[in-house]
PDB file of N, CA and C in Angstrom:
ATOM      1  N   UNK A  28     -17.374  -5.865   6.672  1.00  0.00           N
ATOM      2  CA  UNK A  28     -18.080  -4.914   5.848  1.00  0.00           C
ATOM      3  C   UNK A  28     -17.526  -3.508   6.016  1.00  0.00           C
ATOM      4  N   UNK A  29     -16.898  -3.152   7.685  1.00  0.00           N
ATOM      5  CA  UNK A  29     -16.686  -2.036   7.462  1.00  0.00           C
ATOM      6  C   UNK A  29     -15.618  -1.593   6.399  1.00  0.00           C
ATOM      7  N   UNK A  30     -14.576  -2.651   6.795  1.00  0.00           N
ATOM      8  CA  UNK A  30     -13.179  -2.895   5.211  1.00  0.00           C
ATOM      9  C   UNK A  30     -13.539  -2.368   4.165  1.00  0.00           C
ATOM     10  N   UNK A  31     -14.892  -2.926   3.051  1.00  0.00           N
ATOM     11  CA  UNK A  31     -15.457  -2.822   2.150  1.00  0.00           C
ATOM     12  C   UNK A  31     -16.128  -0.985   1.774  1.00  0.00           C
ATOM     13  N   UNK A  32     -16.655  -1.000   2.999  1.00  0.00           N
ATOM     14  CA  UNK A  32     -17.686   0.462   2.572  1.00  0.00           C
ATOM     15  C   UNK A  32     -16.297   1.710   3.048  1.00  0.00           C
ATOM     16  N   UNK A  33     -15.011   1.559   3.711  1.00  0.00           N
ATOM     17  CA  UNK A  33     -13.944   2.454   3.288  1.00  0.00           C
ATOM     18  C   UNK A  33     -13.528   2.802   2.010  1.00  0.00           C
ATOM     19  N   UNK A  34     -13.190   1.304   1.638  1.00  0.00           N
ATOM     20  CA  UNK A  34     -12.264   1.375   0.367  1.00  0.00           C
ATOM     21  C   UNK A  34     -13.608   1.079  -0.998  1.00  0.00           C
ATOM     22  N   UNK A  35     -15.026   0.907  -0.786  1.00  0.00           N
ATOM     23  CA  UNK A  35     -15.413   0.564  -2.166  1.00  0.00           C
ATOM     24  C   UNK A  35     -15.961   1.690  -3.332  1.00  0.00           C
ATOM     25  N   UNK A  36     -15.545   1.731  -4.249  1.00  0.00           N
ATOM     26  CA  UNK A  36     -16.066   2.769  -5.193  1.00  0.00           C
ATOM     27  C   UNK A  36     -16.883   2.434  -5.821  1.00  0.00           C
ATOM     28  N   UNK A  37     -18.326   3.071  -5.977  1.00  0.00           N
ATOM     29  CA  UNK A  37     -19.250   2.965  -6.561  1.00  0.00           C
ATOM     30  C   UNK A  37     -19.300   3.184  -8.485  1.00  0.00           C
ATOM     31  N   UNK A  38     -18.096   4.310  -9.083  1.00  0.00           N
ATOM     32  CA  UNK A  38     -17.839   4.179 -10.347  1.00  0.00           C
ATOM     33  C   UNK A  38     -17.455   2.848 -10.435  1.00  0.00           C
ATOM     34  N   UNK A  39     -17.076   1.742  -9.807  1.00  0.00           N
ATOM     35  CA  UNK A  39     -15.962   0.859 -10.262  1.00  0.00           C
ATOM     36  C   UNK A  39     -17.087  -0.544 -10.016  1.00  0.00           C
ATOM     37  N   UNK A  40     -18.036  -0.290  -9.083  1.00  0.00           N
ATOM     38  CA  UNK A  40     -18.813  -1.936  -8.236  1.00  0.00           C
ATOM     39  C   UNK A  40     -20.200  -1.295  -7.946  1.00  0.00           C
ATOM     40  N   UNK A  41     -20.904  -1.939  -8.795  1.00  0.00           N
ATOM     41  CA  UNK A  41     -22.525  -2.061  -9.038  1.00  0.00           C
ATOM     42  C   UNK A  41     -22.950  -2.301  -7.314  1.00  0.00           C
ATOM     43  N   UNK A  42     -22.130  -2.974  -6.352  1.00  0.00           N
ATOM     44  CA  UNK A  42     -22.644  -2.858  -5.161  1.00  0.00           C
ATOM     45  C   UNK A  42     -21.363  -3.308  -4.295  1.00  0.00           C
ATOM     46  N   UNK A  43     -21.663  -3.027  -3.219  1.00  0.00           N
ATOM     47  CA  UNK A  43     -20.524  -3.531  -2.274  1.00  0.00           C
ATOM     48  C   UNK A  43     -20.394  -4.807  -1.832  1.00  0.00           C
ATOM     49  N   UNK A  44     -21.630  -5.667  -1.952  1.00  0.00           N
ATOM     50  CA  UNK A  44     -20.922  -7.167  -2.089  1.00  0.00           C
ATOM     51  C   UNK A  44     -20.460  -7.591  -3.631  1.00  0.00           C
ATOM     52  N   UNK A  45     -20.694  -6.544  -4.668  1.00  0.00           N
ATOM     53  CA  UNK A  45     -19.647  -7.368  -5.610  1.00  0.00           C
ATOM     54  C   UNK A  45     -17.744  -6.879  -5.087  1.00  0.00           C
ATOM     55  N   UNK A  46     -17.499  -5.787  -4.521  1.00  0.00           N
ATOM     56  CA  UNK A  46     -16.474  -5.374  -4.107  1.00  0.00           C
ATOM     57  C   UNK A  46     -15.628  -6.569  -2.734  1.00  0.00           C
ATOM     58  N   UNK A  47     -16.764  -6.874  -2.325  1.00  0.00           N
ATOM     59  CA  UNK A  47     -16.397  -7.795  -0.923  1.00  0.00           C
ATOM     60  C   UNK A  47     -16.145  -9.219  -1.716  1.00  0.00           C
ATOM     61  N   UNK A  48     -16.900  -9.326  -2.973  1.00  0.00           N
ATOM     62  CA  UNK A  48     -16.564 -11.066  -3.654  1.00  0.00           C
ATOM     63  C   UNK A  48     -14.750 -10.565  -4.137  1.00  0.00           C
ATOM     64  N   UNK A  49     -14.816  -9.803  -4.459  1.00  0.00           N
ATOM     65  CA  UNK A  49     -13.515  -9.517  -5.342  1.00  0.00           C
ATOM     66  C   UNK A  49     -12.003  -9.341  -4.296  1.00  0.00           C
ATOM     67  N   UNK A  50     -12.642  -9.231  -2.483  1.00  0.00           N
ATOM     68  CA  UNK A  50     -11.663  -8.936  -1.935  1.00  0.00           C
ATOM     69  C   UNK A  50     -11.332 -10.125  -1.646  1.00  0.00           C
ATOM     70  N   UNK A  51     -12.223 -11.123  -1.824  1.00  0.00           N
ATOM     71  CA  UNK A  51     -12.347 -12.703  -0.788  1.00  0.00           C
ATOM     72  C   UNK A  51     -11.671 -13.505  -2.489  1.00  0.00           C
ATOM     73  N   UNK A  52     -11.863 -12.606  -3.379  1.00  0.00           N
ATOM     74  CA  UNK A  52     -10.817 -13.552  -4.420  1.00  0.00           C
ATOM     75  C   UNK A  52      -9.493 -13.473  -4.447  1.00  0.00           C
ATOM     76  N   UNK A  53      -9.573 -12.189  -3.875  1.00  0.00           N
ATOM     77  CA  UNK A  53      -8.295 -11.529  -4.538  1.00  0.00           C
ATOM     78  C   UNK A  53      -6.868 -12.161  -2.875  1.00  0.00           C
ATOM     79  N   UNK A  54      -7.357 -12.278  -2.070  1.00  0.00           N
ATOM     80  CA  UNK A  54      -7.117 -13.338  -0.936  1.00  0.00           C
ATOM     81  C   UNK A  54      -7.366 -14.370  -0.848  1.00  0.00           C
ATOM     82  N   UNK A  55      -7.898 -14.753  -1.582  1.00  0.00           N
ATOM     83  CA  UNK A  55      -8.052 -16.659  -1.975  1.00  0.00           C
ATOM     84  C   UNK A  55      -8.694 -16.758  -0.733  1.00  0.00           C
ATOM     85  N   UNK A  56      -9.629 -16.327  -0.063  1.00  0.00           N
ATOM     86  CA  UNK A  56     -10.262 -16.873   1.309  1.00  0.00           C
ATOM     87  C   UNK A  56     -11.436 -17.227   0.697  1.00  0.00           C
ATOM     88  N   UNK A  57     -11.851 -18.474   1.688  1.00  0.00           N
ATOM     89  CA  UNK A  57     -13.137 -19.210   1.549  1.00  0.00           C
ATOM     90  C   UNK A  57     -13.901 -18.749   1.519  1.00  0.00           C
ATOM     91  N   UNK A  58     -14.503 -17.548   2.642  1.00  0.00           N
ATOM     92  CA  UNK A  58     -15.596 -16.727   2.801  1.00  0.00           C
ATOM     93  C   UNK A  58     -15.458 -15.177   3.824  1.00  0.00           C
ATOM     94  N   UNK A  59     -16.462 -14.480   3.695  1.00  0.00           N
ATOM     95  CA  UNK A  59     -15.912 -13.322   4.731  1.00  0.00           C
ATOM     96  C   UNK A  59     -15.793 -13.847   5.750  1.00  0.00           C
ATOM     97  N   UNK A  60     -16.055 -14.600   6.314  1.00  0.00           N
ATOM     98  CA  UNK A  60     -15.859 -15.180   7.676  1.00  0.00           C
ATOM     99  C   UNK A  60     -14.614 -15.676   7.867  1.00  0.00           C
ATOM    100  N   UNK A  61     -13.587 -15.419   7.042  1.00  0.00           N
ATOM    101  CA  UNK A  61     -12.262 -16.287   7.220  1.00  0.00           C
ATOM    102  C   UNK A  61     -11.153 -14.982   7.983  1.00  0.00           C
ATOM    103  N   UNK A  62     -12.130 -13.688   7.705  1.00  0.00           N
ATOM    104  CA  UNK A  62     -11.398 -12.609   8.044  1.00  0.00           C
ATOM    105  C   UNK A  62     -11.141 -12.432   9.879  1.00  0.00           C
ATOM    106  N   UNK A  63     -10.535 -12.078   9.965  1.00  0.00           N
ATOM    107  CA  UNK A  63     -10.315 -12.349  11.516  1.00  0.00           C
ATOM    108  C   UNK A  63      -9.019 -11.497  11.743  1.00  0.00           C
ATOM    109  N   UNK A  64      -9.277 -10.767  13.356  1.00  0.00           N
ATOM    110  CA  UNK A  64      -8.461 -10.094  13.665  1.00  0.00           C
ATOM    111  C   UNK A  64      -6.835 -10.480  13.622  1.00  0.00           C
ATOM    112  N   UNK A  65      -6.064  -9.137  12.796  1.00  0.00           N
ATOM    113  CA  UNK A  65      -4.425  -9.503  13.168  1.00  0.00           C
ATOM    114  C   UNK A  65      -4.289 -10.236  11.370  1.00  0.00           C
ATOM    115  N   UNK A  66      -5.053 -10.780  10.821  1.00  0.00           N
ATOM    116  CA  UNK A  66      -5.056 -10.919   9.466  1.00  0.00           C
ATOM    117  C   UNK A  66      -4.639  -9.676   8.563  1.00  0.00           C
ATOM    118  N   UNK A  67      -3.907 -10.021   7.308  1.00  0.00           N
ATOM    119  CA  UNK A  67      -3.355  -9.051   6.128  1.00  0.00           C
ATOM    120  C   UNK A  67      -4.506  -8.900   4.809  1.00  0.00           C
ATOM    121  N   UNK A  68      -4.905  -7.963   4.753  1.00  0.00           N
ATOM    122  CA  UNK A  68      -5.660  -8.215   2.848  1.00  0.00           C
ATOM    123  C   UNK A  68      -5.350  -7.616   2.135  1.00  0.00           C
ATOM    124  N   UNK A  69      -5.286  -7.680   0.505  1.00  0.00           N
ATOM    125  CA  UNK A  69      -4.677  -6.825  -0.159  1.00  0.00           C
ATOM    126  C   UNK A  69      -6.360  -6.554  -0.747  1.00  0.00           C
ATOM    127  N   UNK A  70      -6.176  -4.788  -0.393  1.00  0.00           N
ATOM    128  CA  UNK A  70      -7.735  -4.692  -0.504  1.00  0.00           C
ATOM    129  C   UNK A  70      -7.430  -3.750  -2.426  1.00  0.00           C
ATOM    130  N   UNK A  71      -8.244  -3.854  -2.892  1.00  0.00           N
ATOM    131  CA  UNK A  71      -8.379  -3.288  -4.366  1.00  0.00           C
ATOM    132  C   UNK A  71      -8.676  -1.539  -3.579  1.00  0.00           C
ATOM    133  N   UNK A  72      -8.344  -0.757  -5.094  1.00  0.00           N
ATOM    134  CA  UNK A  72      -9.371   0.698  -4.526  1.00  0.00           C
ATOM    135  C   UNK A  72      -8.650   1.266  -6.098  1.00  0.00           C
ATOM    136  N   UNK A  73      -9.324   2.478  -6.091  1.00  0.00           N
ATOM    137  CA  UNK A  73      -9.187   3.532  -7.629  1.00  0.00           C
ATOM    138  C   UNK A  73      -8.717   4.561  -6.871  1.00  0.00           C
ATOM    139  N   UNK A  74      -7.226   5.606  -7.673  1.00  0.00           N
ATOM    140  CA  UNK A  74      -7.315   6.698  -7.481  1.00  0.00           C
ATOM    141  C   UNK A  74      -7.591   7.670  -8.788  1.00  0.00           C
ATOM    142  N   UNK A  75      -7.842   9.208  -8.791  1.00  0.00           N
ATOM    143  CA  UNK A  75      -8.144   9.869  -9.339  1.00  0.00           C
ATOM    144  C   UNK A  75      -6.636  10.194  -9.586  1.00  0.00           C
ATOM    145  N   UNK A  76      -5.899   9.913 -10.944  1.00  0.00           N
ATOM    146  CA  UNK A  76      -5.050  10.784 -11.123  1.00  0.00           C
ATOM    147  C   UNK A  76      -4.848  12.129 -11.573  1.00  0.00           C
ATOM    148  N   UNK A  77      -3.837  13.527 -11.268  1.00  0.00           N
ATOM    149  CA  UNK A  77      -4.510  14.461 -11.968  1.00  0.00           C
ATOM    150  C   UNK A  77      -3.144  15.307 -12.687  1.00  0.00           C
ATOM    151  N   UNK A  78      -2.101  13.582 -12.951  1.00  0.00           N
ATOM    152  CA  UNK A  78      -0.925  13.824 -14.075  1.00  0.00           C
ATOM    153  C   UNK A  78      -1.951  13.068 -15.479  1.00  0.00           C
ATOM    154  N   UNK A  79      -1.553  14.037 -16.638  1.00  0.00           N
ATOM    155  CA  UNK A  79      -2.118  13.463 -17.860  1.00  0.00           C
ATOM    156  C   UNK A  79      -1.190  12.007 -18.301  1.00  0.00           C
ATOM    157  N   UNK A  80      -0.414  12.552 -17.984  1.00  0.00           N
ATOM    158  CA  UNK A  80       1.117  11.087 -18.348  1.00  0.00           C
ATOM    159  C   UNK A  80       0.521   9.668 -17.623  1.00  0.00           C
ATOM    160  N   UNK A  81      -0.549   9.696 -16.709  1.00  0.00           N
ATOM    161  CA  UNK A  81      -0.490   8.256 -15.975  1.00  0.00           C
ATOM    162  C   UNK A  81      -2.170   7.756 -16.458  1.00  0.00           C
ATOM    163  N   UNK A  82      -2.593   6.424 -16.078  1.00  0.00           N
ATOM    164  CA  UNK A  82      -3.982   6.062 -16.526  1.00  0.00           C
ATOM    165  C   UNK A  82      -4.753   6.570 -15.527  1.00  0.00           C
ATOM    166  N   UNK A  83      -5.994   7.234 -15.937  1.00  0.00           N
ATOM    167  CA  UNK A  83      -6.284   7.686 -15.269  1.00  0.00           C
ATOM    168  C   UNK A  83      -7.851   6.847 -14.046  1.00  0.00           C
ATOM    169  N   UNK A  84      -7.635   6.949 -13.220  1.00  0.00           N
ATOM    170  CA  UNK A  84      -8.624   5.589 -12.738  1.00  0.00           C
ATOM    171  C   UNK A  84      -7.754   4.671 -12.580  1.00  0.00           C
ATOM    172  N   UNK A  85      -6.836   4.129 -12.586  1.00  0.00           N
ATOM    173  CA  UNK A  85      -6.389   3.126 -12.462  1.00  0.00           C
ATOM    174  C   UNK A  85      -5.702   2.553 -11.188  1.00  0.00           C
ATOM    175  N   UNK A  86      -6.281   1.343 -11.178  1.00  0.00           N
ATOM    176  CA  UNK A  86      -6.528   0.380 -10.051  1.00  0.00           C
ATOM    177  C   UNK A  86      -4.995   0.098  -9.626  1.00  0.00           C
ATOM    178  N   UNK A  87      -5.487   0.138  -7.583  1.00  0.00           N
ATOM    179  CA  UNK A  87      -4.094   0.136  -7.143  1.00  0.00           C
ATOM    180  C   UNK A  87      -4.481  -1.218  -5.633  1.00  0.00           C
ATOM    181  N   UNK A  88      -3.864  -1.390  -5.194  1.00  0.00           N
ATOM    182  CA  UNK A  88      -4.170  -2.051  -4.124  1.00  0.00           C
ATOM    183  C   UNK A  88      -3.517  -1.742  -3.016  1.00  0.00           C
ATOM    184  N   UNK A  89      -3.614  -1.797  -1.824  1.00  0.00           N
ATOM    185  CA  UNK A  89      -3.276  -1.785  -0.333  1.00  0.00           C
ATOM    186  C   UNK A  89      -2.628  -3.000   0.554  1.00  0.00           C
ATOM    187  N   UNK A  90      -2.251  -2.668   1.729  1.00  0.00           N
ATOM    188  CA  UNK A  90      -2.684  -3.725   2.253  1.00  0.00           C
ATOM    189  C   UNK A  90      -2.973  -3.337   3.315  1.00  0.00           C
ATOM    190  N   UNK A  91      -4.461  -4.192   4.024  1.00  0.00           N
ATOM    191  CA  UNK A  91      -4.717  -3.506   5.002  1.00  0.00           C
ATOM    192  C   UNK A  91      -4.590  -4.632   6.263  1.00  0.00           C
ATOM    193  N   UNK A  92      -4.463  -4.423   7.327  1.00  0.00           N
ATOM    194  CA  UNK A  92      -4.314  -5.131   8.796  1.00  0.00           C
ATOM    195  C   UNK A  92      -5.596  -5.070   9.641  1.00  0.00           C
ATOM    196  N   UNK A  93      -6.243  -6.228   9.902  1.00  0.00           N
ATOM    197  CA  UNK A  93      -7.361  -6.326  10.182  1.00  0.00           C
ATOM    198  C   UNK A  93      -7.455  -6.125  11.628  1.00  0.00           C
ATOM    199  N   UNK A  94      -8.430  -5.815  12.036  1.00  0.00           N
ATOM    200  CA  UNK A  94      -8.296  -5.163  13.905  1.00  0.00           C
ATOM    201  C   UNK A  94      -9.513  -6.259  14.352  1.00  0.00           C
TER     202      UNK A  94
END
C-alpha cells in the first residue's frame, strides 16, 4: 500500500484500491500478496506537463524495486 499512496493520483483513480487493481494488472500478479521484497513493478503515475507541444496529463510508468 505504501507503493500505491506514493505514486496514486486522485485526478486519475476514484480510490487507491482501484490504482492497486491496475498495478496487480499491469504485472500480471495474482494478488497484492505476490509483492515481495527485491521484486520489480512497473508502477503507472501522471505528470503535469508544462510544454504545450506534449499531452498534457499523460500517463507514464516507472519501475519501481520493492524493499
Amino acid at each position: 500500500w505504501s507503493i500505491a499512496e506514493e505514486y496514486v493520483d486522485y485526478d486519475h483513480y476514484d480510490d487507491i484500491r482501484d490504482y492497486v487493481d491496475e498495478v496487480i494488472s499491469i504485472n500480471d500478479l495474482n494478488d497484492k500478496n505476490s509483492i515481495t521484497a527485491g521484486c520489480n513493478l512497473v508502477v503507472p503515475y501522471y505528470r503535469e506537463d508544462t510544454d504545450e507541444s506534449s499531452n498534457e496529463g499523460w500517463s507514464r510508468s516507472t519501475y519501481y524495486q520493492c524493499k
